[in-house]
Each structure stands twice: as structure tokens, then as C-alpha cells.
Amino acid sequence: EGTLGAAAAQSGRYFGAAIASGRLGDPAYTTIAGREFNSVTPENEMKTDATEPQQGRFDFSAGDRVHDWAVRNGKRVRGHTLAWHSQQPAWMQNLGGGALRQAVTNHINGVMAHYKGRIAQWDVVNEAFADGTSGARRDSNLQRSGNDWIEVAFRTARAADPGAKLCYNDYNIENWTWAKTQAVYSMVRDFKQRGVPIDCVGFQSHFNDDSPYDSNFRTTLRSFAALGVDVAVTELDVQGAPAAVYADVTNDCLAVPRCLGITVWGVRDTDSWRAEQSPLLFDGNGNKKPAHTSVLGALNTA
Ligand code: G3I
């Protein structure tokens, strides 16, 4: 197959990209995105600050622009994200305790009701664990509202849209030897044992010189899958976009039956949040880079 999405579909997987509503007017961008990918993650448009800018007043205009574009072009959508310490609207940043808990529950219910039945996977909770070696939860207003805030979010989400796969999503959990990976693994194991509704774990996979790709990523994907959840590569980009690393990540996903698919975090290097690292599959002129060839080759030989 000649495109990433069609090649991934041969094994029942998807190959997606983060899409920014502000770029949908750029025909060079939409031509590549429309052709290559069969899954879309709104890069910013479904985050809390975008969807509930004033408490209780939901705004789905930007999220709908991306969702409509995806549907018109035959792509599935990953929802990103419902509960996160970052990109909270000012009103939420100023909440804590029981008021914040109720606000998060209302937020999940409001957003998931709007998109009910139209989202394949939701990143229900994003980046709830601390960096470094502590294995602790990240300090935030959400965490200070009570350690069970994550499971409350998942239970709320399951009731709001029983058809969506519910994911926990994080970065620096790709390397099996890292404390953060083990901490998330323990949480997922505990959730599965206690019947907290979680369906998938998203591995963001922002690889760079400080947190490089390691071949034990495959062990990580396998180990989480063995807990009874699906896994997905949700925000892939790699400093310098080495073709070999992109092929390795692709083959790691293909080696794990419960790996649903791969999403790259942007279309062209110039669209990336880390543009200076040229981390994506297309250069600023829209030309395919060597990493594109290596990913496509891996998908087609699976
Ligand atoms: O929309 C405003 C614009 O009106 C304003 O003029 C401009 C000036 O700074 O800012 C624009 O908002 C920016 C937004 O991206 C849209 O471009 C924000 O400042 C900027 O902070 C925001 O960055 C996003 C970042 O998340 C925020 O945390 C990136 O685009 C987005 O790629 C990035 O994505 C995150 C994932 O959600 C979670 N995992 C990590 C990943 C990379 O940081």
C-alpha cells in the first residue's frame, strides 16, 4: 500500500496524525493529511481550555472543525484530553477540592455527551505521574483533590460514552526500566484488578536526546497488553527523525497484537511543537522524509 493509513489497515491498525484546526485552510497541509492518515487527534481543540472556556459554557467550535474534517475525509478520531493539569481554563486553575471534582465530572460529561458515539478512543486522563525516579503522582490541583481522582474520571467517562475506548496517556513511560513506567503499570494493574473501567494506555513517544527510544519499548507494550488493556503510540515524534527509530517503533507496535495503531504529533516538521528538531515524517515543503519510507516499509512487510 502506498499510504501510511492504508498500509496500517492491512493489519487492522490505523496510522494517524495530530491535526491543528488553524492549519485546515492550508491546502498543502490538508492534501498530505487527507492522503496519508486514517486517524486524527485534535492537537489542542478538545482540551479543557478550548471546550469549556467559561465554567458550564461549552465551546465545541474548534473541536468540531477538526472532527468534521476527519469524518468528511473518512478518518476516525482520538479524543484528547479530558482531565489534565495543563491547558486548564483560568476558572479551573483556581478550583480545588470538592468544587474541582464536581467541575471535572461535569466537564467529562459535557464533552463526552457532545461527541458521544463519534470518538474511537478518549485520552481520559493525561500526564498524571511525576517525572524523575519517584514513581509518584504529579502534584496538581487534580491530584490534591484526592488520590482517587483518576478512577473517578474513568468511571464518569464510561457512563458518559460506553462506546469509546478509555485511555490513560503519558510520556516517558516507553522505557520499561523507568520508574514512571512502572508506576503507571502498577496503577493500570490495580485498576484492572478492581474493575475500574480502563481500556487502553497511550504512549506519547516524544523521543529526543534526553529521553531516547530504547528497544525495550516492545517489552513495555507487551507487559501492559498482558494486563488486559490495549496500547497505542499516541504522539510520536523523534528528534532528527532517524529512519531506523521510526521503523523500530512501527515494528514494536506491529509485534503486539493489542497495539491499536500509531499517531504522529503533527504532519510536517514546520507543524511540530518541536519544529527545530525536525521530528516528523514530512519536511516543511511537504516532501516525504526517509523516516516515511521506513515506516511504510515496515507496515507493508508485516
Ligand atoms: O492559540 C494561541 C494563539 O491565539 C496565540 O496567539 C499563541 C501565542 O502563544 O498561542 C496559541 O496557543 C498555543 C497553542 O499551542 C496553539 O498553537 C499555546 O500557546 C501553546 O502552549 C500550545 O502548545 C500546545 C501544547 O500541547 C500545550 O501544552 C502544542 O500545540 C501541542 O502540540 C502540545 O501537545 C502536547 C499534548 O497535548 C500532550 N503531550 C505533550 C504534547 C507536546 O507538548
Tab-separated table of C-alpha atoms and ligand atoms in Angstrom:
chain	number	residue	atom	x	y	z
A	1	GLU	CA	0.000	0.000	0.000
A	2	GLY	CA	1.195	3.482	-0.793
A	3	THR	CA	-0.043	5.477	2.183
A	4	LEU	CA	0.567	5.091	5.902
A	5	GLY	CA	-3.104	4.659	6.745
A	6	ALA	CA	-3.782	2.041	4.087
A	7	ALA	CA	-0.600	0.189	4.980
A	8	ALA	CA	-1.516	0.105	8.666
A	9	ALA	CA	-5.045	-1.051	7.837
A	10	GLN	CA	-3.634	-4.282	6.403
A	11	SER	CA	-3.151	-5.461	9.986
A	12	GLY	CA	-6.318	-3.824	11.317
A	13	ARG	CA	-4.413	-0.864	12.722
A	14	TYR	CA	-4.543	2.854	12.000
A	15	PHE	CA	-1.862	5.427	11.312
A	16	GLY	CA	-2.874	8.879	12.489
A	17	ALA	CA	-1.659	12.425	12.992
A	18	ALA	CA	-2.333	15.320	15.325
A	19	ILE	CA	-4.317	17.869	13.342
A	20	ALA	CA	-4.497	21.597	14.143
A	21	SER	CA	-7.713	23.418	13.249
A	22	GLY	CA	-5.740	26.536	12.352
A	23	ARG	CA	-3.999	24.714	9.509
A	24	LEU	CA	-7.074	23.255	7.823
A	25	GLY	CA	-7.116	26.216	5.431
A	26	ASP	CA	-3.673	25.280	4.098
A	27	PRO	CA	-4.182	23.026	1.047
A	28	ALA	CA	-0.633	21.692	1.185
A	29	TYR	CA	-1.339	20.517	4.739
A	30	THR	CA	-4.761	19.034	4.075
A	31	THR	CA	-3.560	17.272	0.940
A	32	ILE	CA	-0.907	15.350	2.882
A	33	ALA	CA	-3.067	14.784	5.934
A	34	GLY	CA	-6.046	13.672	3.874
A	35	ARG	CA	-3.997	11.246	1.840
A	36	GLU	CA	-1.673	9.637	4.386
A	37	PHE	CA	-3.544	9.232	7.656
A	38	ASN	CA	-6.721	7.406	8.662
A	39	SER	CA	-6.926	8.651	12.241
A	40	VAL	CA	-6.969	12.176	13.648
A	41	THR	CA	-6.164	13.571	17.079
A	42	PRO	CA	-7.093	17.245	17.592
A	43	GLU	CA	-3.801	18.785	18.730
A	44	ASN	CA	-5.364	21.353	21.098
A	45	GLU	CA	-9.054	21.708	20.227
A	46	MET	CA	-10.587	19.208	22.661
A	47	LYS	CA	-8.547	20.280	25.678
A	48	THR	CA	-10.267	21.802	28.681
A	49	ASP	CA	-9.363	25.417	27.919
A	50	ALA	CA	-10.824	25.067	24.426
A	51	THR	CA	-14.004	23.152	25.238
A	52	GLU	CA	-15.085	24.845	28.499
A	53	PRO	CA	-13.537	28.331	28.491
A	54	GLN	CA	-16.139	29.585	30.984
A	55	GLN	CA	-17.433	27.227	33.631
A	56	GLY	CA	-20.540	25.487	32.371
A	57	ARG	CA	-20.345	27.154	28.920
A	58	PHE	CA	-19.054	24.642	26.457
A	59	ASP	CA	-17.497	25.642	23.139
A	60	PHE	CA	-17.064	22.883	20.592
A	61	SER	CA	-16.394	25.117	17.596
A	62	ALA	CA	-12.693	24.309	17.157
A	63	GLY	CA	-13.105	20.676	18.172
A	64	ASP	CA	-15.948	20.301	15.694
A	65	ARG	CA	-13.860	21.825	12.888
A	66	VAL	CA	-11.279	19.091	13.330
A	67	HIS	CA	-13.856	16.352	13.936
A	68	ASP	CA	-15.913	17.379	10.881
A	69	TRP	CA	-12.808	17.437	8.694
A	70	ALA	CA	-11.851	13.978	9.929
A	71	VAL	CA	-15.299	12.497	9.307
A	72	ARG	CA	-15.640	14.116	5.878
A	73	ASN	CA	-12.336	12.539	4.966
A	74	GLY	CA	-13.145	9.101	6.339
A	75	LYS	CA	-10.937	9.170	9.418
A	76	ARG	CA	-11.537	8.037	12.978
A	77	VAL	CA	-10.887	10.417	15.879
A	78	ARG	CA	-8.924	10.063	19.111
A	79	GLY	CA	-10.260	12.499	21.704
A	80	HIS	CA	-7.563	14.424	23.573
A	81	THR	CA	-7.940	15.109	26.511
A	82	LEU	CA	-10.498	15.341	29.342
A	83	ALA	CA	-8.522	15.702	32.581
A	84	TRP	CA	-5.048	17.259	32.570
A	85	HIS	CA	-3.091	19.572	34.843
A	86	SER	CA	-2.116	21.724	31.841
A	87	GLN	CA	-4.165	23.883	29.483
A	88	GLN	CA	-6.880	24.287	32.091
A	89	PRO	CA	-9.045	27.391	31.695
A	90	ALA	CA	-8.378	30.046	34.330
A	91	TRP	CA	-11.565	29.246	36.233
A	92	MET	CA	-10.492	25.620	36.651
A	93	GLN	CA	-6.954	26.529	37.697
A	94	ASN	CA	-8.491	28.408	40.586
A	95	LEU	CA	-10.569	25.468	41.799
A	96	GLY	CA	-9.639	22.723	44.248
A	97	GLY	CA	-11.149	20.042	46.437
A	98	GLY	CA	-14.781	19.115	46.030
A	99	ALA	CA	-15.554	22.018	43.713
A	100	LEU	CA	-12.841	20.878	41.293
A	101	ARG	CA	-14.021	17.263	41.473
A	102	GLN	CA	-17.545	18.267	40.564
A	103	ALA	CA	-16.249	20.556	37.810
A	104	VAL	CA	-14.143	17.764	36.271
A	105	THR	CA	-17.079	15.368	36.374
A	106	ASN	CA	-19.302	17.987	34.729
A	107	HIS	CA	-16.600	18.650	32.147
A	108	ILE	CA	-16.232	14.978	31.226
A	109	ASN	CA	-19.999	14.596	30.983
A	110	GLY	CA	-20.418	17.717	28.859
A	111	VAL	CA	-17.665	16.983	26.360
A	112	MET	CA	-18.353	13.271	26.052
A	113	ALA	CA	-22.076	13.864	25.565
A	114	HIS	CA	-21.356	16.187	22.641
A	115	TYR	CA	-19.103	13.643	20.931
A	116	LYS	CA	-20.968	10.533	22.091
A	117	GLY	CA	-20.549	7.631	19.659
A	118	ARG	CA	-18.147	9.657	17.497
A	119	ILE	CA	-14.822	9.112	19.264
A	120	ALA	CA	-12.878	5.863	18.953
A	121	GLN	CA	-10.595	6.446	21.933
A	122	TRP	CA	-10.596	9.150	24.590
A	123	ASP	CA	-7.492	10.193	26.493
A	124	VAL	CA	-9.497	10.464	29.701
A	125	VAL	CA	-6.525	11.364	31.894
A	126	ASN	CA	-3.257	12.833	30.604
A	127	GLU	CA	0.171	13.006	32.285
A	128	ALA	CA	-0.825	12.326	35.891
A	129	PHE	CA	2.565	10.995	37.011
A	130	ALA	CA	5.676	12.915	38.026
A	131	ASP	CA	8.890	12.913	36.043
A	132	GLY	CA	12.041	11.503	37.571
A	133	THR	CA	12.579	8.468	39.726
A	134	SER	CA	9.965	8.903	42.465
A	135	GLY	CA	7.167	6.979	40.776
A	136	ALA	CA	4.811	9.425	42.468
A	137	ARG	CA	1.776	11.164	41.127
A	138	ARG	CA	2.393	14.617	39.680
A	139	ASP	CA	1.440	17.404	42.037
A	140	SER	CA	-1.509	19.377	40.651
A	141	ASN	CA	-4.857	20.733	41.692
A	142	LEU	CA	-6.338	17.488	40.363
A	143	GLN	CA	-4.058	15.320	42.499
A	144	ARG	CA	-4.638	17.479	45.558
A	145	SER	CA	-8.387	16.926	45.128
A	146	GLY	CA	-7.864	13.296	46.220
A	147	ASN	CA	-5.785	10.335	45.039
A	148	ASP	CA	-8.834	8.633	43.523
A	149	TRP	CA	-9.411	11.472	41.015
A	150	ILE	CA	-8.175	9.291	38.170
A	151	GLU	CA	-10.552	6.417	38.767
A	152	VAL	CA	-13.423	8.846	39.310
A	153	ALA	CA	-12.638	10.297	35.871
A	154	PHE	CA	-12.636	6.856	34.246
A	155	ARG	CA	-15.901	5.776	35.890
A	156	THR	CA	-17.522	9.037	34.831
A	157	ALA	CA	-16.239	8.605	31.287
A	158	ARG	CA	-17.508	5.039	30.949
A	159	ALA	CA	-21.008	6.100	31.898
A	160	ALA	CA	-20.897	9.127	29.573
A	161	ASP	CA	-19.972	7.210	26.394
A	162	PRO	CA	-19.878	3.432	26.787
A	163	GLY	CA	-18.782	3.069	23.142
A	164	ALA	CA	-15.455	4.870	23.459
A	165	LYS	CA	-12.236	3.177	24.475
A	166	LEU	CA	-10.947	4.926	27.576
A	167	CYS	CA	-7.187	5.552	27.690
A	168	TYR	CA	-4.605	6.760	30.163
A	169	ASN	CA	-1.989	8.773	28.201
A	170	ASP	CA	1.515	9.836	29.257
A	171	TYR	CA	5.115	10.500	28.153
A	172	ASN	CA	8.348	8.947	29.409
A	173	ILE	CA	6.574	5.662	30.050
A	174	GLU	CA	8.017	3.934	26.973
A	175	ASN	CA	11.199	2.650	28.620
A	176	TRP	CA	10.407	-0.399	30.745
A	177	THR	CA	13.233	0.388	33.206
A	178	TRP	CA	11.938	3.836	34.144
A	179	ALA	CA	10.217	4.399	37.485
A	180	LYS	CA	7.433	6.379	35.829
A	181	THR	CA	6.655	3.425	33.544
A	182	GLN	CA	6.460	1.073	36.496
A	183	ALA	CA	4.250	3.478	38.434
A	184	VAL	CA	1.727	3.704	35.598
A	185	TYR	CA	1.915	-0.066	35.143
A	186	SER	CA	1.047	-0.558	38.834
A	187	MET	CA	-1.904	1.798	38.542
A	188	VAL	CA	-3.279	0.014	35.481
A	189	ARG	CA	-2.818	-3.382	37.134
A	190	ASP	CA	-4.673	-2.106	40.195
A	191	PHE	CA	-7.470	-0.655	38.048
A	192	LYS	CA	-7.900	-3.936	36.189
A	193	GLN	CA	-7.942	-5.901	39.454
A	194	ARG	CA	-10.568	-3.623	40.992
A	195	GLY	CA	-12.717	-3.240	37.893
A	196	VAL	CA	-12.032	0.436	37.255
A	197	PRO	CA	-13.023	0.889	33.591
A	198	ILE	CA	-9.806	1.428	31.617
A	199	ASP	CA	-9.382	0.086	28.077
A	200	CYS	CA	-6.077	1.420	26.807
A	201	VAL	CA	-2.793	3.091	27.580
A	202	GLY	CA	-1.346	5.732	25.263
A	203	PHE	CA	2.422	6.010	25.000
A	204	GLN	CA	3.096	9.526	23.730
A	205	SER	CA	6.583	8.629	22.458
A	206	HIS	CA	8.192	12.062	22.226
A	207	PHE	CA	11.707	10.717	21.748
A	208	ASN	CA	14.725	13.010	21.896
A	209	ASP	CA	18.299	13.034	23.154
A	210	ASP	CA	17.158	13.376	26.766
A	211	SER	CA	14.610	10.566	26.587
A	212	PRO	CA	15.691	8.430	23.652
A	213	TYR	CA	13.947	5.457	22.159
A	214	ASP	CA	15.036	2.134	23.671
A	215	SER	CA	14.314	-1.278	22.188
A	216	ASN	CA	12.729	-2.340	25.483
A	217	PHE	CA	9.680	-0.316	24.362
A	218	ARG	CA	8.372	-3.590	22.949
A	219	THR	CA	8.606	-5.173	26.415
A	220	THR	CA	6.643	-2.236	27.784
A	221	LEU	CA	3.885	-2.572	25.183
A	222	ARG	CA	3.694	-6.336	25.737
A	223	SER	CA	3.650	-6.008	29.513
A	224	PHE	CA	0.803	-3.502	29.551
A	225	ALA	CA	-1.144	-5.539	26.992
A	226	ALA	CA	-0.764	-8.583	29.241
A	227	LEU	CA	-2.719	-6.682	31.911
A	228	GLY	CA	-5.717	-6.773	29.580
A	229	VAL	CA	-5.609	-3.300	28.044
A	230	ASP	CA	-4.977	-2.135	24.501
A	231	VAL	CA	-1.930	0.012	23.839
A	232	ALA	CA	-1.281	2.776	21.311
A	233	VAL	CA	1.538	5.071	20.249
A	234	THR	CA	-0.243	8.391	20.590
A	235	GLU	CA	2.075	11.366	19.949
A	236	LEU	CA	5.117	10.028	18.131
A	237	ASP	CA	7.923	12.364	17.140
A	238	VAL	CA	11.666	11.732	17.189
A	239	GLN	CA	14.434	14.324	17.284
A	240	GLY	CA	16.053	14.304	13.849
A	241	ALA	CA	13.527	11.701	12.651
A	242	PRO	CA	16.026	8.854	12.190
A	243	ALA	CA	14.532	6.310	9.788
A	244	ALA	CA	15.713	3.397	11.931
A	245	VAL	CA	13.971	4.624	15.081
A	246	TYR	CA	10.719	5.222	13.236
A	247	ALA	CA	10.926	1.691	11.809
A	248	ASP	CA	11.681	0.231	15.245
A	249	VAL	CA	8.670	1.937	16.831
A	250	THR	CA	6.447	0.747	13.988
A	251	ASN	CA	7.701	-2.808	14.320
A	252	ASP	CA	7.222	-2.696	18.103
A	253	CYS	CA	3.557	-1.843	17.611
A	254	LEU	CA	3.142	-4.464	14.900
A	255	ALA	CA	4.673	-7.104	17.195
A	256	VAL	CA	1.989	-6.593	19.838
A	257	PRO	CA	-1.500	-7.772	18.841
A	258	ARG	CA	-3.128	-5.306	21.247
A	259	CYS	CA	-1.310	-2.307	19.761
A	260	LEU	CA	-4.151	-0.442	18.054
A	261	GLY	CA	-2.112	1.991	15.973
A	262	ILE	CA	0.323	4.860	15.786
A	263	THR	CA	-0.267	8.615	15.779
A	264	VAL	CA	2.464	11.107	14.862
A	265	TRP	CA	2.302	14.504	16.586
A	266	GLY	CA	1.903	16.657	13.501
A	267	VAL	CA	2.135	16.441	9.733
A	268	ARG	CA	5.191	18.434	8.526
A	269	ASP	CA	8.245	19.417	10.564
A	270	THR	CA	7.046	23.009	10.429
A	271	ASP	CA	3.765	21.987	12.073
A	272	SER	CA	5.530	20.412	15.059
A	273	TRP	CA	5.632	21.781	18.624
A	274	ARG	CA	9.329	20.894	18.325
A	275	ALA	CA	9.861	22.193	14.795
A	276	GLU	CA	13.535	22.943	15.481
A	277	GLN	CA	14.145	19.197	15.951
A	278	SER	CA	12.643	18.256	12.556
A	279	PRO	CA	10.970	15.268	14.200
A	280	LEU	CA	8.213	14.270	11.760
A	281	LEU	CA	7.700	12.298	8.531
A	282	PHE	CA	7.325	15.238	6.117
A	283	ASP	CA	9.618	18.247	5.732
A	284	GLY	CA	8.385	21.813	5.644
A	285	ASN	CA	7.832	21.594	1.891
A	286	GLY	CA	5.656	18.527	2.295
A	287	ASN	CA	8.247	16.107	0.945
A	288	LYS	CA	8.414	12.604	2.375
A	289	LYS	CA	11.484	12.088	4.548
A	290	PRO	CA	13.485	8.840	4.858
A	291	ALA	CA	11.531	8.005	8.010
A	292	HIS	CA	8.341	7.953	5.943
A	293	THR	CA	9.853	5.334	3.662
A	294	SER	CA	10.991	3.225	6.622
A	295	VAL	CA	7.599	3.341	8.363
A	296	LEU	CA	5.764	2.488	5.160
A	297	GLY	CA	8.166	-0.368	4.507
A	298	ALA	CA	7.666	-1.773	7.989
A	299	LEU	CA	3.876	-1.566	7.698
A	300	ASN	CA	3.931	-3.277	4.307
A	301	THR	CA	6.165	-6.174	5.337
A	302	ALA	CA	4.184	-7.028	8.458
B	1	G3I	O1	-3.925	29.723	20.060
B	1	G3I	C1	-2.998	30.614	20.656
B	1	G3I	C2	-2.826	31.840	19.806
B	1	G3I	O2	-4.059	32.513	19.751
B	1	G3I	C3	-1.733	32.726	20.409
B	1	G3I	O3	-1.502	33.816	19.582
B	1	G3I	C4	-0.452	31.936	20.562
B	1	G3I	C5	0.652	32.733	21.225
B	1	G3I	O4	1.430	31.950	22.083
B	1	G3I	O5	-0.708	30.805	21.374
B	1	G3I	C6	-1.675	29.940	20.807
B	1	G3I	O6	-1.860	28.844	21.658
B	1	G3I	C7	-0.809	27.893	21.670
B	1	G3I	C8	-1.366	26.548	21.208
B	1	G3I	O7	-0.387	25.557	21.340
B	1	G3I	C9	-1.846	26.572	19.773
B	1	G3I	O8	-0.782	26.828	18.904
B	1	G3I	C10	-0.276	27.788	23.086
B	1	G3I	O9	0.369	28.995	23.442
B	1	G3I	C11	0.682	26.641	23.189
B	1	G3I	O10	1.022	26.464	24.560
B	1	G3I	C12	0.048	25.380	22.661
B	1	G3I	O11	1.016	24.344	22.727
B	1	G3I	C13	0.494	23.034	22.686
B	1	G3I	C14	0.922	22.284	23.933
B	1	G3I	O12	0.484	20.947	23.847
B	1	G3I	C15	0.364	22.906	25.177
B	1	G3I	O13	0.669	22.162	26.313
B	1	G3I	C16	1.027	22.359	21.438
B	1	G3I	O14	0.466	22.973	20.292
B	1	G3I	C17	0.672	20.878	21.459
B	1	G3I	O15	1.365	20.218	20.429
B	1	G3I	C18	1.085	20.262	22.780
B	1	G3I	O16	0.691	18.904	22.782
B	1	G3I	C19	1.034	18.162	23.956
B	1	G3I	C20	-0.061	17.149	24.172
B	1	G3I	O17	-1.306	17.788	24.280
B	1	G3I	C21	0.211	16.315	25.423
B	1	G3I	N1	1.514	15.702	25.376
B	1	G3I	C22	2.626	16.615	25.076
B	1	G3I	C23	2.358	17.398	23.810
B	1	G3I	C24	3.530	18.296	23.458
B	1	G3I	O18	3.711	19.278	24.428
